[in-house]
PDB file of N, CA, C and O in Angstrom:
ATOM      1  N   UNK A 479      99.225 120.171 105.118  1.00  0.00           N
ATOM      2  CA  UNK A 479     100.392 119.574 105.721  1.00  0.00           C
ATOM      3  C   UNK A 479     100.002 118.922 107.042  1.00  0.00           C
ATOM      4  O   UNK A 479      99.331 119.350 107.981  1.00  0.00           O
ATOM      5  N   UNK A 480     100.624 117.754 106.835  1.00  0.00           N
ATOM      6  CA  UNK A 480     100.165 117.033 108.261  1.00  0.00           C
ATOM      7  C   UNK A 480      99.181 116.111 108.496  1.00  0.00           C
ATOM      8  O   UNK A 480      99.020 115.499 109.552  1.00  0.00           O
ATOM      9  N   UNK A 481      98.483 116.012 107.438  1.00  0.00           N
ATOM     10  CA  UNK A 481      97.495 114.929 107.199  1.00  0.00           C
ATOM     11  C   UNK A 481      97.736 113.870 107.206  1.00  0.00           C
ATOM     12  O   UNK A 481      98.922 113.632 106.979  1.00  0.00           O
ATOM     13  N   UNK A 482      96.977 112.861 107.413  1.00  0.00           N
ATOM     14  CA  UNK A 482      97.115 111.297 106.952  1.00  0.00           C
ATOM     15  C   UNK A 482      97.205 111.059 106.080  1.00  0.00           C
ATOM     16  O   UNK A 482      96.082 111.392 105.700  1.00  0.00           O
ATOM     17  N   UNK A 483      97.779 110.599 105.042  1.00  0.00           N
ATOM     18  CA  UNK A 483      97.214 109.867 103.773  1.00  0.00           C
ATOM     19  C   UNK A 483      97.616 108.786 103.634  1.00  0.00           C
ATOM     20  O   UNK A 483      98.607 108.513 104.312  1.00  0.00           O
ATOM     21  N   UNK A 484      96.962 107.507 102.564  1.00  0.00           N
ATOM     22  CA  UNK A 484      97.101 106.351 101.985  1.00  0.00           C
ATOM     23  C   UNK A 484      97.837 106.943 100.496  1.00  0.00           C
ATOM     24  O   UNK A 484      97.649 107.832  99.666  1.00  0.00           O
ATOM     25  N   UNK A 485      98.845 105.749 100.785  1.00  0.00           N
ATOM     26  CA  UNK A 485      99.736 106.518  99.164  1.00  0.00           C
ATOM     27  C   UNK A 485      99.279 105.037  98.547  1.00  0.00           C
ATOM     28  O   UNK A 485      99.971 104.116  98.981  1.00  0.00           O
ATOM     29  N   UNK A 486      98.421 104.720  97.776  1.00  0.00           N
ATOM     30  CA  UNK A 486      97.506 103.782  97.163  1.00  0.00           C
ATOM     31  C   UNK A 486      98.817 103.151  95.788  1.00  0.00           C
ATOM     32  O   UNK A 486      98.542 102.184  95.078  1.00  0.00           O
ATOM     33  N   UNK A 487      99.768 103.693  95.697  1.00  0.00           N
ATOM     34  CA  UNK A 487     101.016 102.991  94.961  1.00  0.00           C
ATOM     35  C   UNK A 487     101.138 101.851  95.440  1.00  0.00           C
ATOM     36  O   UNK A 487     100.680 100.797  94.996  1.00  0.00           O
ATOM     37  N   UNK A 488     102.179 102.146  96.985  1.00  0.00           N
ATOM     38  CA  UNK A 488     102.439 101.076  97.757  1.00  0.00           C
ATOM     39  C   UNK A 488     101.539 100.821  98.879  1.00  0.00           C
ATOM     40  O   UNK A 488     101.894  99.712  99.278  1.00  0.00           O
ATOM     41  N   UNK A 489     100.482 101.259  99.683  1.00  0.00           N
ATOM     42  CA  UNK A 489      99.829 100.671 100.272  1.00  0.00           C
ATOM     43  C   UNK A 489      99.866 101.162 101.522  1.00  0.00           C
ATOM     44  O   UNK A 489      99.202 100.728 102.463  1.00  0.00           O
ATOM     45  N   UNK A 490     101.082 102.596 101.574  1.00  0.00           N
ATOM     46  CA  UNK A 490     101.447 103.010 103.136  1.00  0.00           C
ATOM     47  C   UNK A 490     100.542 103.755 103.456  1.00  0.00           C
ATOM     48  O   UNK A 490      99.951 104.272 102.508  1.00  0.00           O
ATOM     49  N   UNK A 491     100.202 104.013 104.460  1.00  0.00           N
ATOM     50  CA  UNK A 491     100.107 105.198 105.066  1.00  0.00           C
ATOM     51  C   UNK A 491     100.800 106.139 105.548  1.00  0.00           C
ATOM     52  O   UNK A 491     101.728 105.729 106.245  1.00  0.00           O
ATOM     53  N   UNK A 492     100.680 107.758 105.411  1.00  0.00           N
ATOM     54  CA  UNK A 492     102.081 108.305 106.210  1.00  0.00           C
ATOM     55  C   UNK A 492     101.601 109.714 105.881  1.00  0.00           C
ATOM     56  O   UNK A 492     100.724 109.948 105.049  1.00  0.00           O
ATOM     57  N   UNK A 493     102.277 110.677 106.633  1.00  0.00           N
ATOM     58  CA  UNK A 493     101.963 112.347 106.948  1.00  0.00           C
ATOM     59  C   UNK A 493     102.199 112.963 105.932  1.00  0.00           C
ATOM     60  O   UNK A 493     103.399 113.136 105.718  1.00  0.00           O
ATOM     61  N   UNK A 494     101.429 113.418 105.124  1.00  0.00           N
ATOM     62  CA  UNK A 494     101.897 114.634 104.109  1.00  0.00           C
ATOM     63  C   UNK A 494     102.771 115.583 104.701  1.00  0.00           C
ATOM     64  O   UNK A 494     102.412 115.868 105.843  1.00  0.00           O
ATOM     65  N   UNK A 495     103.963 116.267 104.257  1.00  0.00           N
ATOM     66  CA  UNK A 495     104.831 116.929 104.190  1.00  0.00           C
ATOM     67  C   UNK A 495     104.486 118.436 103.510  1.00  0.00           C
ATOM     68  O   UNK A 495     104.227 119.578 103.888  1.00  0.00           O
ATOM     69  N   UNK A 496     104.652 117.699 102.290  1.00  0.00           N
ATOM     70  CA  UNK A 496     104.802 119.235 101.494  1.00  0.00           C
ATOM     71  C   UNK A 496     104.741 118.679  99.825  1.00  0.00           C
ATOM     72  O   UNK A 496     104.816 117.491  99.511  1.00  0.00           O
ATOM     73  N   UNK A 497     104.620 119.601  99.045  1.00  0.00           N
ATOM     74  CA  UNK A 497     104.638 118.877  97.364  1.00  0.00           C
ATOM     75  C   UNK A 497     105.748 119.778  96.693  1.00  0.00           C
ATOM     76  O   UNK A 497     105.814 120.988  96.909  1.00  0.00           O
ATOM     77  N   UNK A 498     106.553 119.148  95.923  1.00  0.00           N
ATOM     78  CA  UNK A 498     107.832 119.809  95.135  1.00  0.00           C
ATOM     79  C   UNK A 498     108.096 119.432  93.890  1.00  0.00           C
ATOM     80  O   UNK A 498     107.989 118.206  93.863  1.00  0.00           O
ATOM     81  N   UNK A 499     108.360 119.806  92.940  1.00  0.00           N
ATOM     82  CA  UNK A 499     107.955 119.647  91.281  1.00  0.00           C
ATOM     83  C   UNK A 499     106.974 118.720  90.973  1.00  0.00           C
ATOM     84  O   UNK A 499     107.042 117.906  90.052  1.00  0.00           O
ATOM     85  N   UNK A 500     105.851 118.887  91.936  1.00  0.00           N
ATOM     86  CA  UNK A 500     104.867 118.114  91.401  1.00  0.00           C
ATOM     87  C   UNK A 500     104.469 116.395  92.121  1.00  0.00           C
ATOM     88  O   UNK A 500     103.487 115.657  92.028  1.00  0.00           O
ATOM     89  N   UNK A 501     105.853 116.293  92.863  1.00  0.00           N
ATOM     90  CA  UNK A 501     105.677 115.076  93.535  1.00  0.00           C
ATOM     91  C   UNK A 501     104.854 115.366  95.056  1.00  0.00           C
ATOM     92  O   UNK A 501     105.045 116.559  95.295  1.00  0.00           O
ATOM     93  N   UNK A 502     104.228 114.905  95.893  1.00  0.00           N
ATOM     94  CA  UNK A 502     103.899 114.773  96.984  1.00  0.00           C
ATOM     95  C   UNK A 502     105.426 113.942  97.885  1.00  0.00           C
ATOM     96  O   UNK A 502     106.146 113.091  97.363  1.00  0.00           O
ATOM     97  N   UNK A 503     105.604 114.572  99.487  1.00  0.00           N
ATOM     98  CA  UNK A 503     106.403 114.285 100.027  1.00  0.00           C
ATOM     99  C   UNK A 503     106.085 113.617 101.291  1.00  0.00           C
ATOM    100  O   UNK A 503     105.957 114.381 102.248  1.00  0.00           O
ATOM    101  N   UNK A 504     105.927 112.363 101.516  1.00  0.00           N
ATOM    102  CA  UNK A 504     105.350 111.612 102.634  1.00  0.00           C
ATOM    103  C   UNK A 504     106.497 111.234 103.072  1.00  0.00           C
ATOM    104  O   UNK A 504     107.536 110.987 102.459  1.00  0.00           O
ATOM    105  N   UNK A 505     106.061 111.179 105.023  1.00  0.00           N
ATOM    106  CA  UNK A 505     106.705 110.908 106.245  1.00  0.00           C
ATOM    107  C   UNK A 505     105.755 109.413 106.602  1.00  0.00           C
ATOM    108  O   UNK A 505     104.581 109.201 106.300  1.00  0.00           O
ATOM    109  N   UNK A 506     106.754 108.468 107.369  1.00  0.00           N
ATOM    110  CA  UNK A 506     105.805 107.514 108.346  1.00  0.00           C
ATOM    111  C   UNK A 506     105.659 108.104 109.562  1.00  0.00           C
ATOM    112  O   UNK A 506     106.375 108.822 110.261  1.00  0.00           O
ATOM    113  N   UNK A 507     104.287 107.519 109.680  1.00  0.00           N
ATOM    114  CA  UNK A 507     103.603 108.334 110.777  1.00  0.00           C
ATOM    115  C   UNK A 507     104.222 108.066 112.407  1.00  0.00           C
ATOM    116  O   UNK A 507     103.801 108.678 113.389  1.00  0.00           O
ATOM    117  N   UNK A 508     105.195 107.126 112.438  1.00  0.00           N
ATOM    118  CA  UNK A 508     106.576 106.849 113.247  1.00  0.00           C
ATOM    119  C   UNK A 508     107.552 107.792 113.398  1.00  0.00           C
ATOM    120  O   UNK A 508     107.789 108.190 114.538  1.00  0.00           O
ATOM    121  N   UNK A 509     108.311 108.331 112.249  1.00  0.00           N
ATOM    122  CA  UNK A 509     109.263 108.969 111.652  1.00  0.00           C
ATOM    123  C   UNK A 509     109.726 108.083 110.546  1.00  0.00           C
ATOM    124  O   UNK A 509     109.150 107.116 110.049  1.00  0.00           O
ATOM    125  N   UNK A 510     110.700 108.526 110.306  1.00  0.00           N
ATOM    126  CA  UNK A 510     111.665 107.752 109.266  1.00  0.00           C
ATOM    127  C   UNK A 510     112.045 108.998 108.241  1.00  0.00           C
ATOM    128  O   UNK A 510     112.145 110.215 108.396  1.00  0.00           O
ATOM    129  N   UNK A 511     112.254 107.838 106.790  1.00  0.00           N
ATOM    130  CA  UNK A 511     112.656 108.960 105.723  1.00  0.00           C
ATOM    131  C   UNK A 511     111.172 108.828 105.185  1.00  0.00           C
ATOM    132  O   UNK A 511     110.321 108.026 105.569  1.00  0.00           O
ATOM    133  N   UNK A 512     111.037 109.996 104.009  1.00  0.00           N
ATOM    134  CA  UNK A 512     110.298 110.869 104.118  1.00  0.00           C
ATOM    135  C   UNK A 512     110.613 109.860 102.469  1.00  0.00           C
ATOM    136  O   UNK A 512     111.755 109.576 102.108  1.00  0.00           O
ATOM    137  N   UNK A 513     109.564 109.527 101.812  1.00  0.00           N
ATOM    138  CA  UNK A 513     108.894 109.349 100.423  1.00  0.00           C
ATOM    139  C   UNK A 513     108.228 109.914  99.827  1.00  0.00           C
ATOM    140  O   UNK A 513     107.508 110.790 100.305  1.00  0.00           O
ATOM    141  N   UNK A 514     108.256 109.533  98.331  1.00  0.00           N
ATOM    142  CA  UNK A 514     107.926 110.450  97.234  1.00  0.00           C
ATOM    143  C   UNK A 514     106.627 109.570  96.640  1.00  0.00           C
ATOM    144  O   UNK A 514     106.686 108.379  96.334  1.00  0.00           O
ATOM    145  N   UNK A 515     105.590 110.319  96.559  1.00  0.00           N
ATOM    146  CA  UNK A 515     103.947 109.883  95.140  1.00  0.00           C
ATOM    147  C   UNK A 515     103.647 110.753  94.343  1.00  0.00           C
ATOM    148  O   UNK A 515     103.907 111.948  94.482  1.00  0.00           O
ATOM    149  N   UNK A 516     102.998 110.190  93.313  1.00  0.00           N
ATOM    150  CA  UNK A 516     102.124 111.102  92.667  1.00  0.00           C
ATOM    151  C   UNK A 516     100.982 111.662  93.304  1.00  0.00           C
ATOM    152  O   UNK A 516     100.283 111.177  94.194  1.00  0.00           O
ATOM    153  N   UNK A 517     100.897 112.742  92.725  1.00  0.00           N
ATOM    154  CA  UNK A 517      99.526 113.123  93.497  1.00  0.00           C
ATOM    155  C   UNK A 517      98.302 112.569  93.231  1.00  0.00           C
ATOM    156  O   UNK A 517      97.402 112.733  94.055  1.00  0.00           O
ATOM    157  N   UNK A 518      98.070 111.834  92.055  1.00  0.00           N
ATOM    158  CA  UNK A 518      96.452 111.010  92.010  1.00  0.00           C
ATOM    159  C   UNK A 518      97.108 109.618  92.808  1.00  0.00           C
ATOM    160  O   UNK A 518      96.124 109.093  93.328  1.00  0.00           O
ATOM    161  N   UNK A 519      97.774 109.164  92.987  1.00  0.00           N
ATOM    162  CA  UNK A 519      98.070 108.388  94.042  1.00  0.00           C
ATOM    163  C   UNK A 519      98.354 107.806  95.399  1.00  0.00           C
ATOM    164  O   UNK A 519      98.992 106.915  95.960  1.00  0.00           O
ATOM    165  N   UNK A 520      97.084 109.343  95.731  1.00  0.00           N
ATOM    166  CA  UNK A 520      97.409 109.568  97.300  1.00  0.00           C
ATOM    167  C   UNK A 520      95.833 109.906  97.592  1.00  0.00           C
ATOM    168  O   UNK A 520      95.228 110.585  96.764  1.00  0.00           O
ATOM    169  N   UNK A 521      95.303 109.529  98.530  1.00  0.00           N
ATOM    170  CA  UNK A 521      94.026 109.650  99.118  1.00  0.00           C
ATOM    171  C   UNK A 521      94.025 110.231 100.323  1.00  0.00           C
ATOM    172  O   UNK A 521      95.094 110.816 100.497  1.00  0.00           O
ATOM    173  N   UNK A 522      93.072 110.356 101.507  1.00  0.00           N
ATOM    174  CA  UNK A 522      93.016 110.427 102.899  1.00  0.00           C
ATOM    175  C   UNK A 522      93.299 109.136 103.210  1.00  0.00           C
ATOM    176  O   UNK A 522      93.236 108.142 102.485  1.00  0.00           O
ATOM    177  N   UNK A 523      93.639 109.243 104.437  1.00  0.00           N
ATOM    178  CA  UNK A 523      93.932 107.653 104.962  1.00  0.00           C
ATOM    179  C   UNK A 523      92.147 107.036 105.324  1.00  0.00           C
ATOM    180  O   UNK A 523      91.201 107.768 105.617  1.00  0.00           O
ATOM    181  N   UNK A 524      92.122 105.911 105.221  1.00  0.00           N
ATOM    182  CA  UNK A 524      90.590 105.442 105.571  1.00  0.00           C
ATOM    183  C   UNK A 524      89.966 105.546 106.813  1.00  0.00           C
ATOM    184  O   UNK A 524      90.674 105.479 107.818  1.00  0.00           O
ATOM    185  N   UNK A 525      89.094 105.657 106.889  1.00  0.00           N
ATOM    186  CA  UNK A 525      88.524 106.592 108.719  1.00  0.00           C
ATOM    187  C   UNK A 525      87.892 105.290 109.067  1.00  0.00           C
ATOM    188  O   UNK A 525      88.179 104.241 108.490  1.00  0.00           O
ATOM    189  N   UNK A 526      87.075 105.385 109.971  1.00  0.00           N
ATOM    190  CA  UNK A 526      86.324 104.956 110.729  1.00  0.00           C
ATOM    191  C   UNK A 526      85.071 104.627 109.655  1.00  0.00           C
ATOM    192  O   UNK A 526      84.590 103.526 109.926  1.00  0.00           O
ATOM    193  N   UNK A 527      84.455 105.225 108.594  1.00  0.00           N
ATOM    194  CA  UNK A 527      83.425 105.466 107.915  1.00  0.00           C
ATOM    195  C   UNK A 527      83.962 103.944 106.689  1.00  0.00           C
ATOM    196  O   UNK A 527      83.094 103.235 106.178  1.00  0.00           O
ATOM    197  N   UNK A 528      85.415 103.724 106.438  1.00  0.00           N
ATOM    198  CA  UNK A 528      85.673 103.020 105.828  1.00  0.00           C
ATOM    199  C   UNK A 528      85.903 101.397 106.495  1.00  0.00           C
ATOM    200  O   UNK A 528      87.112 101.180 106.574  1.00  0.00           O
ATOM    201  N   UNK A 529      85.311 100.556 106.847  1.00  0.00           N
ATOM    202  CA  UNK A 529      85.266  99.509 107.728  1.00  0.00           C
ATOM    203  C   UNK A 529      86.208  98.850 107.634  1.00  0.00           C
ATOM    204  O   UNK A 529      86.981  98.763 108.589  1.00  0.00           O
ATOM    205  N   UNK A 530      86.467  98.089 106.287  1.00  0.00           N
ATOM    206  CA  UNK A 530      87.087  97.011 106.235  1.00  0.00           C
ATOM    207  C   UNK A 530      89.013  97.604 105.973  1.00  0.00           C
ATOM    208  O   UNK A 530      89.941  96.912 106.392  1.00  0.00           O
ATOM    209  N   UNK A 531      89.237  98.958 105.227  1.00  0.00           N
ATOM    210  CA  UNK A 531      90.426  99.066 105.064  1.00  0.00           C
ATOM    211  C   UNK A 531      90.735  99.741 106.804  1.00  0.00           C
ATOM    212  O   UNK A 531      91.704  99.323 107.438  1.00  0.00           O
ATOM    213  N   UNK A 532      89.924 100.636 107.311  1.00  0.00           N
ATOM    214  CA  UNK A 532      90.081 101.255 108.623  1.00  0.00           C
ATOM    215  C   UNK A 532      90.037 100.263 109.538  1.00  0.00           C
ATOM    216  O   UNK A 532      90.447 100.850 110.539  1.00  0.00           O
ATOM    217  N   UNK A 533      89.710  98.639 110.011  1.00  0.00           N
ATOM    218  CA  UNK A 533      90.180  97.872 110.900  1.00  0.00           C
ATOM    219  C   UNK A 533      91.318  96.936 110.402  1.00  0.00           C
ATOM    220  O   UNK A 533      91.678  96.049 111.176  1.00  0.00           O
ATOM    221  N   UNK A 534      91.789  97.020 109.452  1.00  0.00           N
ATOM    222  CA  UNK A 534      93.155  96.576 108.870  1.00  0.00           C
ATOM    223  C   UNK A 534      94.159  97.371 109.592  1.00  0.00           C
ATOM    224  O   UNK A 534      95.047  96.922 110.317  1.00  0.00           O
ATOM    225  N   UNK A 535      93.893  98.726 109.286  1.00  0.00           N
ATOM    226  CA  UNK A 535      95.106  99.525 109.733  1.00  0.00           C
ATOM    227  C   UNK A 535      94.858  99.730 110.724  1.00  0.00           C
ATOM    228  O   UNK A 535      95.988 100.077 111.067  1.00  0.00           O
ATOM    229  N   UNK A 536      94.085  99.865 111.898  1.00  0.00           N
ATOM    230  CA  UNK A 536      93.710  99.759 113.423  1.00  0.00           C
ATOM    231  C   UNK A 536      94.473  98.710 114.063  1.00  0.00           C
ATOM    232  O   UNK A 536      95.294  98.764 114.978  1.00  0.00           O
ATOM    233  N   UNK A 537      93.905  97.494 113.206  1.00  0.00           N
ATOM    234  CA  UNK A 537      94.769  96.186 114.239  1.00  0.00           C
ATOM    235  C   UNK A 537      96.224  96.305 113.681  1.00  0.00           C
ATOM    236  O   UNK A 537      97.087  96.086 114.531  1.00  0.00           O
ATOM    237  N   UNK A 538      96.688  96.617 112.387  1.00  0.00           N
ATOM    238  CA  UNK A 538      98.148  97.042 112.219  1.00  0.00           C
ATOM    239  C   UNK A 538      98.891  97.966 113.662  1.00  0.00           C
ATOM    240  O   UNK A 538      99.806  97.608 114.404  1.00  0.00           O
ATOM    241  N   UNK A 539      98.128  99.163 113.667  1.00  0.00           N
ATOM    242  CA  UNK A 539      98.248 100.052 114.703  1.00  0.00           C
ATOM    243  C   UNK A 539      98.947  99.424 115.859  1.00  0.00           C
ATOM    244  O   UNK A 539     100.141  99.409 116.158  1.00  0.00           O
ATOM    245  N   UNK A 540      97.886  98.902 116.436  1.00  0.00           N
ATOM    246  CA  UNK A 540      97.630  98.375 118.087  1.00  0.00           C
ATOM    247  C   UNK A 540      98.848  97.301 117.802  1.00  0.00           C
ATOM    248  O   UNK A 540      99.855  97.707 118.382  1.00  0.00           O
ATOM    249  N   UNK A 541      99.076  96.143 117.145  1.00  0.00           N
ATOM    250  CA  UNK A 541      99.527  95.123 116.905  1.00  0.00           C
ATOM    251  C   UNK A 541     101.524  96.215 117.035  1.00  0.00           C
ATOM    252  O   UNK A 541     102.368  96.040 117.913  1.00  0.00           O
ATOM    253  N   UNK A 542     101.609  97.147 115.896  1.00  0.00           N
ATOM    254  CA  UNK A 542     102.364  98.035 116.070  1.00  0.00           C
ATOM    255  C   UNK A 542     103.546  98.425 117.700  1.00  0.00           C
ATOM    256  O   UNK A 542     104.729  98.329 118.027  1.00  0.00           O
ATOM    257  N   UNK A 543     102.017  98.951 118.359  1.00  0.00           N
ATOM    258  CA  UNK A 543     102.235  99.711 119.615  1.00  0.00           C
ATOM    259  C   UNK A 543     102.557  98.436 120.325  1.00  0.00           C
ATOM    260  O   UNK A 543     103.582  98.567 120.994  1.00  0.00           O
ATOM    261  N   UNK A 544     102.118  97.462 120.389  1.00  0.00           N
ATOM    262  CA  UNK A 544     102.155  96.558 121.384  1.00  0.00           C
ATOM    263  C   UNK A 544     103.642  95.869 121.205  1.00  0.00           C
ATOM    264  O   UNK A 544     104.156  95.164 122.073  1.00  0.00           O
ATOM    265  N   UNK A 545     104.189  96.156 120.064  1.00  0.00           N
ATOM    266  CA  UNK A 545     105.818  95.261 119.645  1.00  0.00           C
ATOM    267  C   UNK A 545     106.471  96.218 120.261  1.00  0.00           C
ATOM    268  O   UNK A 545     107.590  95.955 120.702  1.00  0.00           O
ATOM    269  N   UNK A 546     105.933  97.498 120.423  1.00  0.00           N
ATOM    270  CA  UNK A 546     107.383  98.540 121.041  1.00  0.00           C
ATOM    271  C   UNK A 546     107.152  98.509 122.476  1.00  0.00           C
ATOM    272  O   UNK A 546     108.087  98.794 123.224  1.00  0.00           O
ATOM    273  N   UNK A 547     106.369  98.293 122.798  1.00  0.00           N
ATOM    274  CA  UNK A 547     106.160  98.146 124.624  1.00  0.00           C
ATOM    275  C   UNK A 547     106.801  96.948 124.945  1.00  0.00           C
ATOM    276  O   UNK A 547     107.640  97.001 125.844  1.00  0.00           O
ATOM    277  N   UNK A 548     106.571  95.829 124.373  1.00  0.00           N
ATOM    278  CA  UNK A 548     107.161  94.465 125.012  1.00  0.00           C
ATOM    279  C   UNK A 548     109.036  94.569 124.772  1.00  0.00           C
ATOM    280  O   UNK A 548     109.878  94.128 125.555  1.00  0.00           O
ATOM    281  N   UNK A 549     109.304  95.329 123.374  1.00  0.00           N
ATOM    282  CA  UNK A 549     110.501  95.596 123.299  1.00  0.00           C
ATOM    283  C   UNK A 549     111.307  96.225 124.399  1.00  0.00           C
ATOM    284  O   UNK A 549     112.357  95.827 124.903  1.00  0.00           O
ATOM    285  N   UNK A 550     110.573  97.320 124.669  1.00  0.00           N
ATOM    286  CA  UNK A 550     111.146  98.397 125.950  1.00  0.00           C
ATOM    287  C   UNK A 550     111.257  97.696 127.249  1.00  0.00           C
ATOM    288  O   UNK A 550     111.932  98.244 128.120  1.00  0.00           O
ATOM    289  N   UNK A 551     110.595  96.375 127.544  1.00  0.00           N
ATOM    290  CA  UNK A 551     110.487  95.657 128.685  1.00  0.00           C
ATOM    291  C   UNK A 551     111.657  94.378 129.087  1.00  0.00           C
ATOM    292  O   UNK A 551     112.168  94.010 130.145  1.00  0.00           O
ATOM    293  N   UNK A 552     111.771  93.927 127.621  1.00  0.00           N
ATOM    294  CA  UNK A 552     112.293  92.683 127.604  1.00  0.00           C
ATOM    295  C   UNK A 552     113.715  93.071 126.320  1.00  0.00           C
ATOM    296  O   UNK A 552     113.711  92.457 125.253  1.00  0.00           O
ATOM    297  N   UNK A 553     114.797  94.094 126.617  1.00  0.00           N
ATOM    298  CA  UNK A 553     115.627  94.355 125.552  1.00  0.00           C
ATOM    299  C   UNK A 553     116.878  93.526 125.325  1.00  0.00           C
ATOM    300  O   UNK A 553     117.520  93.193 126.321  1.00  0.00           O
ATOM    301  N   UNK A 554     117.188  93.250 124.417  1.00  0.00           N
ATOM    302  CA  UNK A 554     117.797  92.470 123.763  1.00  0.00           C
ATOM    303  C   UNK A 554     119.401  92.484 124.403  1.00  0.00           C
ATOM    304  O   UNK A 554     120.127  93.468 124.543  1.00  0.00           O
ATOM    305  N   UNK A 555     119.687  91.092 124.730  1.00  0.00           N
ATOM    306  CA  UNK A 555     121.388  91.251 125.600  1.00  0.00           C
ATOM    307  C   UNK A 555     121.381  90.728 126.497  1.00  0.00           C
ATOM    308  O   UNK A 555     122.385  90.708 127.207  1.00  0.00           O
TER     309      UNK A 555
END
């Protein structure tokens, strides 16, 4: 519980939860609602060791963090 994973269905990444009749129960690693995979459809999320999918989701990341800071600065109204 609590891990990273890539749910390789749709392409997310997000926190393992817990597993319940068999489904796996993923969170975004934000919050939100909480989604359902199969379990052969779920990996670790890609590390550092994985180059090309691990600087995809890095600059996702940063690119991420950087929309909620300028938001908090400059709010809408």
């Amino acid at each position: 519980m609590g891990e990273l994973v890539l749910d390789r269905r749709t392409g997310r990444t997000g926190i393992y939860m817990d597993t319940i009749g068999g489904e796996h129960y993923l969170r975004p690693e934000t919050g939100g609602r909480e989604w359902t995979a199969e379990p052969h459809q779920v990996d670790p999320a890609p590390g550092p060791g994985d180059s090309a999918e691990y600087d995809l989701l890095r600059r996702f990341r940063q690119n991420a963090g950087k929309r909620q800071h300028s938001d908090r600065r400059n709010p809408p109204g």
